[in-house]
Coordinates of C-alpha atoms and ligand atoms in Angstrom, one line a residue:
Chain A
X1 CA -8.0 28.9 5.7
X2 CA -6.5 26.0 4.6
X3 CA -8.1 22.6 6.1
X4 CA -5.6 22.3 9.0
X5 CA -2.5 24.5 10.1
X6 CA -0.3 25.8 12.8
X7 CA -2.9 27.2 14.5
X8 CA -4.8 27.3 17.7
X9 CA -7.6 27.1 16.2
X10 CA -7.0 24.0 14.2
X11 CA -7.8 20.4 14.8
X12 CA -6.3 18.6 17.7
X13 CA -6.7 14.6 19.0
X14 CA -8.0 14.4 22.1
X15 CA -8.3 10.7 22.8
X16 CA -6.9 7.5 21.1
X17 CA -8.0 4.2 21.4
X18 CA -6.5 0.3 20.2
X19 CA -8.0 -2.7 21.1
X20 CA -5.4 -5.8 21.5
X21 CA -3.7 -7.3 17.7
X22 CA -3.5 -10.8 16.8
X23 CA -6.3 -13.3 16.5
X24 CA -9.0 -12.4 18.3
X25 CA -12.3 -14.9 17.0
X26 CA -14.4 -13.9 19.6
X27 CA -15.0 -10.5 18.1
X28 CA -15.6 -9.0 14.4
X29 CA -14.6 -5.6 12.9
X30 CA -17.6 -3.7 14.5
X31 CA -17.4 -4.7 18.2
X32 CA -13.2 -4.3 17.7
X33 CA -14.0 -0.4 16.5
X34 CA -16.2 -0.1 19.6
X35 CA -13.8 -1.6 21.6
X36 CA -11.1 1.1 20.3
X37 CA -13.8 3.7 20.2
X38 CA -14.3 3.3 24.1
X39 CA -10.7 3.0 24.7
X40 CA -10.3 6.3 23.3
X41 CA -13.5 7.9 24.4
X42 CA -12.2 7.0 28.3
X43 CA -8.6 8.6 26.9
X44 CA -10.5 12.0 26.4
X45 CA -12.6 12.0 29.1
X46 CA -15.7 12.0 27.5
X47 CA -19.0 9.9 27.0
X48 CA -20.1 8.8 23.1
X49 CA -23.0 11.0 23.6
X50 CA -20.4 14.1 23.5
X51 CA -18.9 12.8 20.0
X52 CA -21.5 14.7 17.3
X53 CA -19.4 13.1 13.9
X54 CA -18.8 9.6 13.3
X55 CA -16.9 8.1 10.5
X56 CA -16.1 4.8 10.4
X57 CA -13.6 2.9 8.3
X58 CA -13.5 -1.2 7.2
X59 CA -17.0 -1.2 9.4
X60 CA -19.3 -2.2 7.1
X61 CA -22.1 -2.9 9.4
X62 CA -22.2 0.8 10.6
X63 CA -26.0 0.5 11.5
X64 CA -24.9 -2.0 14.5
X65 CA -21.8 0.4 15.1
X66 CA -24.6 3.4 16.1
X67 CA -27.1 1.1 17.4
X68 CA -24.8 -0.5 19.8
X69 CA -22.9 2.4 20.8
X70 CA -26.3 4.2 20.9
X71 CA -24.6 7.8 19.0
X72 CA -27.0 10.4 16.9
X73 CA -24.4 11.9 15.1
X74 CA -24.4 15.0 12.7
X75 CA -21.8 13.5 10.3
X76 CA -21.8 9.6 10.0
X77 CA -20.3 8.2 6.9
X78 CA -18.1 4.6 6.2
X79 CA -15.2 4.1 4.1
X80 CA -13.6 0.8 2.7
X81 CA -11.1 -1.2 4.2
X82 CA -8.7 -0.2 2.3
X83 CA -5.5 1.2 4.0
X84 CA -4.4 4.0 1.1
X85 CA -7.7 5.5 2.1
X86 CA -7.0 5.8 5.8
X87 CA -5.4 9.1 5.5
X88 CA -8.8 10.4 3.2
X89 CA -10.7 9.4 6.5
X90 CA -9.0 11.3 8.7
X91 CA -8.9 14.4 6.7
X92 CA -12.7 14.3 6.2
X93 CA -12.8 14.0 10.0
X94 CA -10.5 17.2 10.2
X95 CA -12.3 19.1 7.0
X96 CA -16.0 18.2 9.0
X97 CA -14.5 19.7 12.1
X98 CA -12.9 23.0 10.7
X99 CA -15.9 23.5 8.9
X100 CA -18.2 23.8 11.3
X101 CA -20.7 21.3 10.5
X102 CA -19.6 19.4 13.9
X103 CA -17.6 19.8 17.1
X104 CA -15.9 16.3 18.2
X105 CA -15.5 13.2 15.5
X106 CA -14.6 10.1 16.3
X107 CA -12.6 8.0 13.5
X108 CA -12.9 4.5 13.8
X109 CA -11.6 1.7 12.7
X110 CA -11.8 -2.2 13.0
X111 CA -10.7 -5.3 11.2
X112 CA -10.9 -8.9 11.5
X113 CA -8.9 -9.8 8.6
X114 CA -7.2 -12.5 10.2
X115 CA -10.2 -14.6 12.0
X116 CA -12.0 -14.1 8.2
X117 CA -9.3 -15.2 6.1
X118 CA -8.6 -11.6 4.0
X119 CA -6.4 -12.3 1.0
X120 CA -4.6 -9.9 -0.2
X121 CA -4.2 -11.0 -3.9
X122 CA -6.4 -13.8 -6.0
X123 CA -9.2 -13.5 -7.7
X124 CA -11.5 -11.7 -5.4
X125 CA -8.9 -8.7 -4.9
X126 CA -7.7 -6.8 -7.7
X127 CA -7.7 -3.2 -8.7
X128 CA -8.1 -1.0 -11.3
X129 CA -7.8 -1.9 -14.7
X130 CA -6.9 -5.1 -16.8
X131 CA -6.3 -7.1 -13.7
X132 CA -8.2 -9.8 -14.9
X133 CA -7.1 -10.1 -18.7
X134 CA -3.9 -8.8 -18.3
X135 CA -2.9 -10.1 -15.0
X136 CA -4.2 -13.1 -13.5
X137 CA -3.9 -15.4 -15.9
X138 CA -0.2 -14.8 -15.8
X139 CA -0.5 -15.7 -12.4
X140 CA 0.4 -11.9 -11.1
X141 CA -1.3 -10.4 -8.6
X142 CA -1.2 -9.2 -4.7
X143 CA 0.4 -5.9 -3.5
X144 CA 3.0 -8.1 -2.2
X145 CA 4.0 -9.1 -5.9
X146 CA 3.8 -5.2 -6.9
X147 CA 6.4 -4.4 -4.4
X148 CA 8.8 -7.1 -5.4
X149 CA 8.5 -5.8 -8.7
X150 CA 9.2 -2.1 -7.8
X151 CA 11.9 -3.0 -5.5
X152 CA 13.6 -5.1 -8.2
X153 CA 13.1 -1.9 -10.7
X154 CA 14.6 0.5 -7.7
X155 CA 17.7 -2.6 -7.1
X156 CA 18.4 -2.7 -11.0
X157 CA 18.4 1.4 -11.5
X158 CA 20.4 2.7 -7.8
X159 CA 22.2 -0.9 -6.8
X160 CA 19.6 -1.2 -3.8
X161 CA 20.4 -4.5 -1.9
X162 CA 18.1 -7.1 0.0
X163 CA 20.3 -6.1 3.6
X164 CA 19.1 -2.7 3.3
X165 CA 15.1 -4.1 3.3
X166 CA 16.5 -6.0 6.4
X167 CA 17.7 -3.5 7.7
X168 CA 14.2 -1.7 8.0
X169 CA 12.4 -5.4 9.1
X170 CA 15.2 -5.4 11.9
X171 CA 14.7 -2.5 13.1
X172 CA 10.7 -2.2 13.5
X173 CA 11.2 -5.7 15.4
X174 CA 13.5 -4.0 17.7
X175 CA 10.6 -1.3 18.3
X176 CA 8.2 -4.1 18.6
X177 CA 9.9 -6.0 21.7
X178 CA 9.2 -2.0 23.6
X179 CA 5.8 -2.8 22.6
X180 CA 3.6 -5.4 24.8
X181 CA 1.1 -5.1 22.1
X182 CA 3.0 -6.0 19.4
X183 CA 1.9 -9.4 17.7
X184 CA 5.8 -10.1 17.3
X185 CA 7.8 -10.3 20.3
X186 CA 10.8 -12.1 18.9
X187 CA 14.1 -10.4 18.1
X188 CA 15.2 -11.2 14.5
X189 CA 18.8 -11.0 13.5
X190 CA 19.8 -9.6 9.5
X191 CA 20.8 -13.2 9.2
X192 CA 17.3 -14.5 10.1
X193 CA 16.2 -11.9 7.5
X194 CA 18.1 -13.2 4.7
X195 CA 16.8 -17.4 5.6
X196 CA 13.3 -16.3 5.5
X197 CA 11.7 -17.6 2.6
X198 CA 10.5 -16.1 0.0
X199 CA 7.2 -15.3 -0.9
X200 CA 7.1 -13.1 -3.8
X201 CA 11.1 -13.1 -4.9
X202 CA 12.9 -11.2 -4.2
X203 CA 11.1 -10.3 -1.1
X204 CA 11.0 -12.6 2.0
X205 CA 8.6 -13.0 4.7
X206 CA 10.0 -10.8 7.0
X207 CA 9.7 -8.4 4.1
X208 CA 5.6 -8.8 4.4
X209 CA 3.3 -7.1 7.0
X210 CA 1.1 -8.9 9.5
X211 CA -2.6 -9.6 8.6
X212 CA -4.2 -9.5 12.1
X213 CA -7.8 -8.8 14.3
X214 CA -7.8 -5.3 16.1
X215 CA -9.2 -2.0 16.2
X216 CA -8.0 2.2 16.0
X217 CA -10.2 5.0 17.1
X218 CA -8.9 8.8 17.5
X219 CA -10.9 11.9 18.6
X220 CA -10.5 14.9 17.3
X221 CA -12.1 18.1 18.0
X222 CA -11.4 22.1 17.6
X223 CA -8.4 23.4 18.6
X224 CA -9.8 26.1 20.9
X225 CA -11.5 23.3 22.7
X226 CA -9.0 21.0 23.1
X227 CA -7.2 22.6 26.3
X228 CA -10.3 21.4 28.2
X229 CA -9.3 17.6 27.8
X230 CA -7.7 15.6 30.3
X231 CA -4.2 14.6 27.9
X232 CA -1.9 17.0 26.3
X233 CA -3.5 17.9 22.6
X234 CA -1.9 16.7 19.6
X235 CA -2.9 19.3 17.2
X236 CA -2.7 18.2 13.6
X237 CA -0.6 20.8 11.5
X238 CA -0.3 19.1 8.4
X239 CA -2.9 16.8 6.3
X240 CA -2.2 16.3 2.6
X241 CA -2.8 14.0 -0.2
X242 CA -2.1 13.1 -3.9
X243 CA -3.3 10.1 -5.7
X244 CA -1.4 8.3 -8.2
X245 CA -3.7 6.0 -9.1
X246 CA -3.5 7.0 -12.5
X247 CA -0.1 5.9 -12.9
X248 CA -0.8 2.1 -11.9
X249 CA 0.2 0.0 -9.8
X250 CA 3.8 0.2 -10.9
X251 CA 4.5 3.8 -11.7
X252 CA 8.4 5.0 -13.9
X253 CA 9.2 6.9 -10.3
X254 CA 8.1 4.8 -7.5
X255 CA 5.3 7.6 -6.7
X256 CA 8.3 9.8 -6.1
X257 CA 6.3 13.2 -7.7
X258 CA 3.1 12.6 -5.9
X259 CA 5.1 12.5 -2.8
X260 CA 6.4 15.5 -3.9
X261 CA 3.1 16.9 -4.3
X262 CA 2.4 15.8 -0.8
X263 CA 5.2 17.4 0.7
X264 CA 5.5 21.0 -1.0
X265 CA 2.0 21.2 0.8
X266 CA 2.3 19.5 4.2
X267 CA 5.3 20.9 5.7
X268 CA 4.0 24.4 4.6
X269 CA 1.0 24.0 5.9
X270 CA 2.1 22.7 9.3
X271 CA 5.0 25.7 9.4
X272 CA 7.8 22.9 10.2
X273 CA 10.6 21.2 8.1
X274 CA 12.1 17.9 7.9
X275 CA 14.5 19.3 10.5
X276 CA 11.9 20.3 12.8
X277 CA 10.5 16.5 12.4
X278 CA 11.7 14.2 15.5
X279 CA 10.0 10.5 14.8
X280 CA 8.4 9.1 11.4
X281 CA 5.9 6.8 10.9
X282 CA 5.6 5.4 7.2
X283 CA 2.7 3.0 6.0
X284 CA 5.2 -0.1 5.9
X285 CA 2.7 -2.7 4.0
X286 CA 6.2 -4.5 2.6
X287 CA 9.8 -2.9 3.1
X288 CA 10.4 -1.6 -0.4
X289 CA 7.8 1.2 0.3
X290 CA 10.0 2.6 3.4
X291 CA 12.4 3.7 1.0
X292 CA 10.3 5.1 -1.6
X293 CA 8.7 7.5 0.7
X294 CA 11.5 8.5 2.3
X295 CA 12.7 9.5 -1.4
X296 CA 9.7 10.8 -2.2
X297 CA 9.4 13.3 0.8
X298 CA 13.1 14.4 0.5
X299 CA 14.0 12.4 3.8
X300 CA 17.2 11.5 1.4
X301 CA 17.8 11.4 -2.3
X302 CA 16.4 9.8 -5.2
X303 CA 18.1 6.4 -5.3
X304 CA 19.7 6.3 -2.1
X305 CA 16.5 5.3 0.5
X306 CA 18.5 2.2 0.9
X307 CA 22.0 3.8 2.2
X308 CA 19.8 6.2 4.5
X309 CA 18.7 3.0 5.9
X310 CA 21.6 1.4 6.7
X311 CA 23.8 2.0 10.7
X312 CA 20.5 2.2 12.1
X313 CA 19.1 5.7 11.2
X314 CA 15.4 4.6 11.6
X315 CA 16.2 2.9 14.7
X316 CA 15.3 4.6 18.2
X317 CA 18.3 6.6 19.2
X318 CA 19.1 7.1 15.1
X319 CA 18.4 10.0 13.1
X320 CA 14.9 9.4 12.6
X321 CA 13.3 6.9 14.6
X322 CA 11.0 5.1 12.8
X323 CA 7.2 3.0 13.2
X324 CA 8.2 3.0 17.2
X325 CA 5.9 0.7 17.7
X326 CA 6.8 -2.0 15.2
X327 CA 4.9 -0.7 12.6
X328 CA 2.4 -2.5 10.1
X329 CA 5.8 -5.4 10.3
X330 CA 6.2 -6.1 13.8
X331 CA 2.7 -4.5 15.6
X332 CA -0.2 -5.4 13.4
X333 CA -1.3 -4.5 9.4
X334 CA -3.9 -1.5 11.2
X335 CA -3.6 -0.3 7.7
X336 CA -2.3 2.8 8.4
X337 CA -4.5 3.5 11.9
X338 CA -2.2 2.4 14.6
X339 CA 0.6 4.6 13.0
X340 CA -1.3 7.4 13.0
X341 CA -1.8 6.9 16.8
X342 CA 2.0 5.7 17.5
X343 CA 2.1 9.5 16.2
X344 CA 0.2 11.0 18.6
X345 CA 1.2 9.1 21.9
X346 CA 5.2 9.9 20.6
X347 CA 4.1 13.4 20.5
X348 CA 1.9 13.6 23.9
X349 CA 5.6 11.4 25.5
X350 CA 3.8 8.1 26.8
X351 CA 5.5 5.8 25.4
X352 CA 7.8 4.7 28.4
X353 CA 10.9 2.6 26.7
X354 CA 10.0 3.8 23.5
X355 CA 9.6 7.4 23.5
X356 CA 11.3 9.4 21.3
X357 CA 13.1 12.5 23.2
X358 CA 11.3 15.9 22.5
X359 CA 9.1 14.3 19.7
X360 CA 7.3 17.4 19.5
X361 CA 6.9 17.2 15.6
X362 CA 6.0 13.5 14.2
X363 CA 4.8 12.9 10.8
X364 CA 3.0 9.5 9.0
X365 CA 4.2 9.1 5.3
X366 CA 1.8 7.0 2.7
X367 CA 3.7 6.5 0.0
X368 CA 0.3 5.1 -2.5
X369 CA -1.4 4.7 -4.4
X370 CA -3.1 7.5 -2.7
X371 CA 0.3 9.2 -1.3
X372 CA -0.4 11.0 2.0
X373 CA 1.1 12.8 4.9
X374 CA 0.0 13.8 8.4
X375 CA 2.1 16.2 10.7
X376 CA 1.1 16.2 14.5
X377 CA 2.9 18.6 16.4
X378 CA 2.9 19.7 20.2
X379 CA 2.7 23.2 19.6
X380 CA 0.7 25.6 17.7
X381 CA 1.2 29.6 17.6
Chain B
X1 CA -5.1 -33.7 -22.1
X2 CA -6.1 -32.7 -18.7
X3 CA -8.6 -29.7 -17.5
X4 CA -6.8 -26.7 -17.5
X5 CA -7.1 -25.3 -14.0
X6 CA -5.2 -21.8 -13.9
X7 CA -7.3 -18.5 -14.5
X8 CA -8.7 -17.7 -17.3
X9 CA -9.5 -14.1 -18.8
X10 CA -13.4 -13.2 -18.9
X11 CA -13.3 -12.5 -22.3
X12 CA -16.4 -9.9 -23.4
X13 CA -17.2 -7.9 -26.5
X14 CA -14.4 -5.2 -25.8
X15 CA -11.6 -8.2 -25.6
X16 CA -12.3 -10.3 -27.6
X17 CA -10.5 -9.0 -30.7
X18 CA -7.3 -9.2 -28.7
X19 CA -8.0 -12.7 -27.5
X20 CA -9.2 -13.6 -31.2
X21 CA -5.4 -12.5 -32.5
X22 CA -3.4 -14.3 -30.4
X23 CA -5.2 -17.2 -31.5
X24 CA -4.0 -16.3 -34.5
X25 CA -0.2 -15.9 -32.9
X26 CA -0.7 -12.2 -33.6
X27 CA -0.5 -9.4 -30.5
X28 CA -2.8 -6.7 -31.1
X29 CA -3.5 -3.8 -28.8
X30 CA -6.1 -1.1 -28.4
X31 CA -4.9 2.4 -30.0
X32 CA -6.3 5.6 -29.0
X33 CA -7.7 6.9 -32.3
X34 CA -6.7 10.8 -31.3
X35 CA -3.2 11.1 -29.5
X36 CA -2.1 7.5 -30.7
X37 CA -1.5 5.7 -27.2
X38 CA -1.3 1.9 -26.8
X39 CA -3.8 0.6 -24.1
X40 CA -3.3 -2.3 -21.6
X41 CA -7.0 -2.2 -20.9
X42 CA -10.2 -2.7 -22.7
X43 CA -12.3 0.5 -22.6
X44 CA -13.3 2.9 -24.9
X45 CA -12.1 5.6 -23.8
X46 CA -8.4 7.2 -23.5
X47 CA -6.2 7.5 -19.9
X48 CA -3.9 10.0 -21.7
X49 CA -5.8 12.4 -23.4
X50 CA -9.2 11.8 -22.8
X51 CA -10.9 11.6 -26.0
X52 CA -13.1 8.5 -27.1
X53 CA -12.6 6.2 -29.3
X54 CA -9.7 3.4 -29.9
X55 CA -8.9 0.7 -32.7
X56 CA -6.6 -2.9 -32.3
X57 CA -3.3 -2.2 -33.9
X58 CA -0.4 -4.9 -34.5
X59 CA 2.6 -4.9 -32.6
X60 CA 5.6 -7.0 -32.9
X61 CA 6.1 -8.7 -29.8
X62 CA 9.1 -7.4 -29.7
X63 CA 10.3 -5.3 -26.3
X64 CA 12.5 -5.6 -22.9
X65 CA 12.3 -6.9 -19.5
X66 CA 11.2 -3.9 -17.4
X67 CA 11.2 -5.9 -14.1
X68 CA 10.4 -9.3 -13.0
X69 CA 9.5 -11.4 -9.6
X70 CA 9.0 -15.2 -9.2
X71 CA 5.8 -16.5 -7.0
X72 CA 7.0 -19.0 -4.1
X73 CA 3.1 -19.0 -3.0
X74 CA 0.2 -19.6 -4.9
X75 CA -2.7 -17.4 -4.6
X76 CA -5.2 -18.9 -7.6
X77 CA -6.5 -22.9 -8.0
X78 CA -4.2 -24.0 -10.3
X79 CA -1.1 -22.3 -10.0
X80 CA 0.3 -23.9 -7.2
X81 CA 1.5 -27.1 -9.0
X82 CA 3.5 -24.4 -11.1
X83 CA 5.2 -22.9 -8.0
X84 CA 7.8 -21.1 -8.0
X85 CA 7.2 -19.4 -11.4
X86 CA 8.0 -16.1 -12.5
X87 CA 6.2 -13.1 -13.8
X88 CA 7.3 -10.4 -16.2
X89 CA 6.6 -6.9 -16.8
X90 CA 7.8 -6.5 -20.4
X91 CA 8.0 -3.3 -22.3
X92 CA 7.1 -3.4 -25.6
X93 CA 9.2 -1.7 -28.4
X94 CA 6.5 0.4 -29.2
X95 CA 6.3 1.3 -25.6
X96 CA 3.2 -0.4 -23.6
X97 CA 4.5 -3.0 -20.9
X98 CA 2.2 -6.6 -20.8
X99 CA 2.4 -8.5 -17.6
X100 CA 3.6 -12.0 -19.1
X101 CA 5.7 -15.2 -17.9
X102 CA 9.4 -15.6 -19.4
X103 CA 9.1 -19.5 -20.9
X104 CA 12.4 -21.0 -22.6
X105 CA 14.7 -20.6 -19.5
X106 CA 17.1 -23.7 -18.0
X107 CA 15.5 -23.2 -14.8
X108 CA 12.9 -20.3 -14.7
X109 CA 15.0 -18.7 -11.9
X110 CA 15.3 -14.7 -11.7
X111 CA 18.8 -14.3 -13.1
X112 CA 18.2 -15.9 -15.9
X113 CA 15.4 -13.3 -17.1
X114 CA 17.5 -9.9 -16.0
X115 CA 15.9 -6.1 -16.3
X116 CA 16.7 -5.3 -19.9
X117 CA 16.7 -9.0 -21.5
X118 CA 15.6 -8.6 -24.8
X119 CA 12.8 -10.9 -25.1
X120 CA 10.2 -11.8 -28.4
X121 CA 6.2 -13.1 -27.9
X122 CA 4.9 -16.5 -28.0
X123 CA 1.9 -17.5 -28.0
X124 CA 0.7 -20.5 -25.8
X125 CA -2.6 -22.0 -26.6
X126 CA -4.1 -23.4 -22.9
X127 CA -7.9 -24.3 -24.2
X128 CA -10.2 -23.5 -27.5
X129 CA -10.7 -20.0 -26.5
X130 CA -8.1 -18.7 -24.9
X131 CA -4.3 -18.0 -26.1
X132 CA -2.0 -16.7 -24.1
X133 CA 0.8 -14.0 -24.6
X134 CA 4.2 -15.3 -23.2
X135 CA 7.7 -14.2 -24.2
X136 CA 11.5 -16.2 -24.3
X137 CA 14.7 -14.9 -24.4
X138 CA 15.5 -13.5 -28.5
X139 CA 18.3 -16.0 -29.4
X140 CA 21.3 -13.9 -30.7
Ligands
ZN401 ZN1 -5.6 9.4 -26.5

């Protein structure tokens, strides 16, 4: 069996949890995840001492996680605070389930990054190899930097334009002002795009996601069970990954063939097509990466992610209504985790002003390093 | 002459040959000794083919813009009294790309530096041990 698939015996969420975004001082990445962990415990209907796996991710202090929150799990592991391993943490959370080690995990996540100052770039955050002797002294660093430098690669080789990243940056803010928990509740106009100034040229501000305080928790738990919860389940279909880390951090394709790696598995596995798919959410760390993944998992093709963009396509009431909520842009940099629960709650129909008709099939694109897709669905057979 | 403030490389026993050579205004590169690949890092051991064992080979600083960006924000000590300045990713003729800065331009702005500008290494000397690899525009 493969670790998740349109089945009723697969993996569903039962619960989601988010704490509020912006700057919260009074509160640090452990008591934010138990803040969203109790949010979505209370969404499933459950107490913590029904959840038997626990894996927590950016909480680095899990010892006061447990000891506050009192849990004995069976499974209890941490991962870093990085977001191109958030879809990794959820598949282990899916993999420990179908596997029958436990019954009910709890995926957590919390990050202060905003009362603590994280930097995204300097000299305490690079990657890989050469960064120091090749890099910094150069003055290059920052994924921001990277995606300037892709974007211009993308602009030079298929005549992408800086309106057509606008386009994307306006149309999560539009999703945003649905969204009371959205940090930004401003409209911005293409022409406010294009006065923003730059921070890593060619990309502007607007073109940057929001480092921010909050927290994400799902539930998840067997399929069979998952009828016995108080919301609709949101069974997950699809989970697959490739990394490209091999490549670098600025690979020939823009990551287009581990995407396509990704995708010859994921809609496969969750029995649907792009057709069948009603809502995206895609990891939107900087715009440029919005158009490499749709490329990369056939949403259009290679070369033309900035037409598909353009007349509103990602916008609610286009095509493909995209990062509903305002997306790592407009909502908060949840590093991948408030996406993943956009997902669910467009696929369980809560989401008020918002809420994509019928969104029966929703699917979160990462586009890398560690490319990775996650189809929810309504349904299973 | 002043302290220089901008970051340095930590140069160790595996770099330091490079960092020796462009003392020397020469650009050397690792060179995997099985399937022949260039490296832009200093281990021993090959991305490409897997096999161990590399030597420093000359290139000759000659190669392309591949793509570019130019910083508005600084995010080392040092830097910011340089802001804005651009970085390069130049890919060498013999086919490994070098994170550099484009010097010799009118103004250091973007268009000036395009994706495919033939460009040719200099080497800047910013203290006693440390010389860095920049490139200008090759004058036609
Ligand atoms: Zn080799």
């Amino acid at each position: 069996m493969s670790i998740a698939s349109n089945r009723s015996d697969s993996v569903a969420v039962v619960g989601v949890g988010t704490t509020d975004f912006g700057r919260l001082p009074d509160h640090d990445k452990t008591s934010l995840g138990i803040w969203a962990l109790r949010e979505a415990a209370a969404d499933a209907g459950i107490s913590l001492k029904d959840i038997d796996g626990l894996i927590v991710q950016r909480i680095t202090d899990y010892q006061k996680f447990v000891q506050i929150t009192n849990m004995s799990p069976h499974l209890l592991n941490c991962t870093p605070g990085a977001g191109r391993i958030t879809g990794g943490t959820i598949a282990l959370g899916v993999q420990a389930i179908l596997s029958g080690l436990v019954n009910t995990v709890a995926v957590v996540y919390g990050n202060d990054g905003r009362t603590a100052g994280a930097k995204y770039g300097g000299k305490d955050d690079s990657y890989g190899t050469g960064a120091d002797q090749f890099w910094s002294p150069y003055g290059m660093t920052s994924p921001g930097a990277v995606h300037a430098m892709l974007y211009q690669r993308h602009a030079k080789l298929y005549g992408t334009k800086p309106e057509q990243l606008g386009a994307v940056s306006v149309a999560f803010r539009k999703h945003a002002l649905h969204n009371s928990k959205a940090v930004m509740q401003k409209p911005i106009t293409m022409e406010d795009y294009i006065a923003a100034k730059f921070i890593a040229e060619p990309l502007r501000l607007l073109d940057y996601c929001l480092i921010n305080d909050g927290g994400v928790a799902m539930i998840l738990t067997r399929g069979d069970r998952a009828k016995d919860f108080p919301k609709p389940p949101v069974y997950v279909r699809g989970i697959a990954q490739t990394s490209r880390l091999a490549q670098g951090e600025l690979p020939d394709d823009f990551g287009f063939a581990a995407m396509q790696s990704v995708a010859k598995r994921v809609f496969p596995m969750a029995g649907v097509t792009r057709e069948d798919v009603k809502s995206l959410m895609i990891y939107d760390n900087f715009t440029p990466i919005v158009l490499f993944c749709l490329e990369g998992f056939g949403y259009c093709p290679v070369g033309e992610g900035g037409r598909f963009v353009e007349g509103g396509r990602l916008e609610l009431g286009g095509q493909y209504p995209t990062n509903t909520s305002g997306g790592h842009l407009s909502e908060s940099y949840m590093q991948g985790w408030a996406l993943n629960v956009e997902a669910v709650r467009q696929v369980r129909g809560e989401l008020g002003s918002r809420q994509v008709p019928g969104a029966d099939v929703v699917q979160y694109l990462q586009g890398g390093p560690i490319c990775t897709s996650i189809i929810y669905g309504r349904d299973v057979t | 002459m002043s302290e220089y403030r901008k970051p340095l490389p930590p140069i160790n026993h595996l770099s330091r040959p490079f960092w020796e050579a462009t003392k020397q205004g020469r650009l050397i590169l690792p060179r995997c000794n099985h399937c022949g690949t260039f490296h832009t890092y200093f281990e021993p051991w090959c991305s490409t083919c897997g096999e161990e064992g590399v030597h420093f080979e000359e290139l000759s600083g000659r190669g392309k813009i591949w793509t570019n960006c130019r910083f508005h924000r600084s995010y080392f000590s040092g830097m910011e009294e340089s802001l804005p300045y651009n970085v390069a990713m130049v890919e060498l003729d013999e086919g490994p790309r070098l994170m550099t800065n484009i010097v010799g331009l009118e103004h250091g702005t973007l268009d000036e530096m395009p994706i495919g500008m033939e460009v040719e290494a200099v080497f800047e000397s910013v203290t006693d041990e440390v010389t860095l690899v920049k490139f200008r525009p090759v004058r036609k």
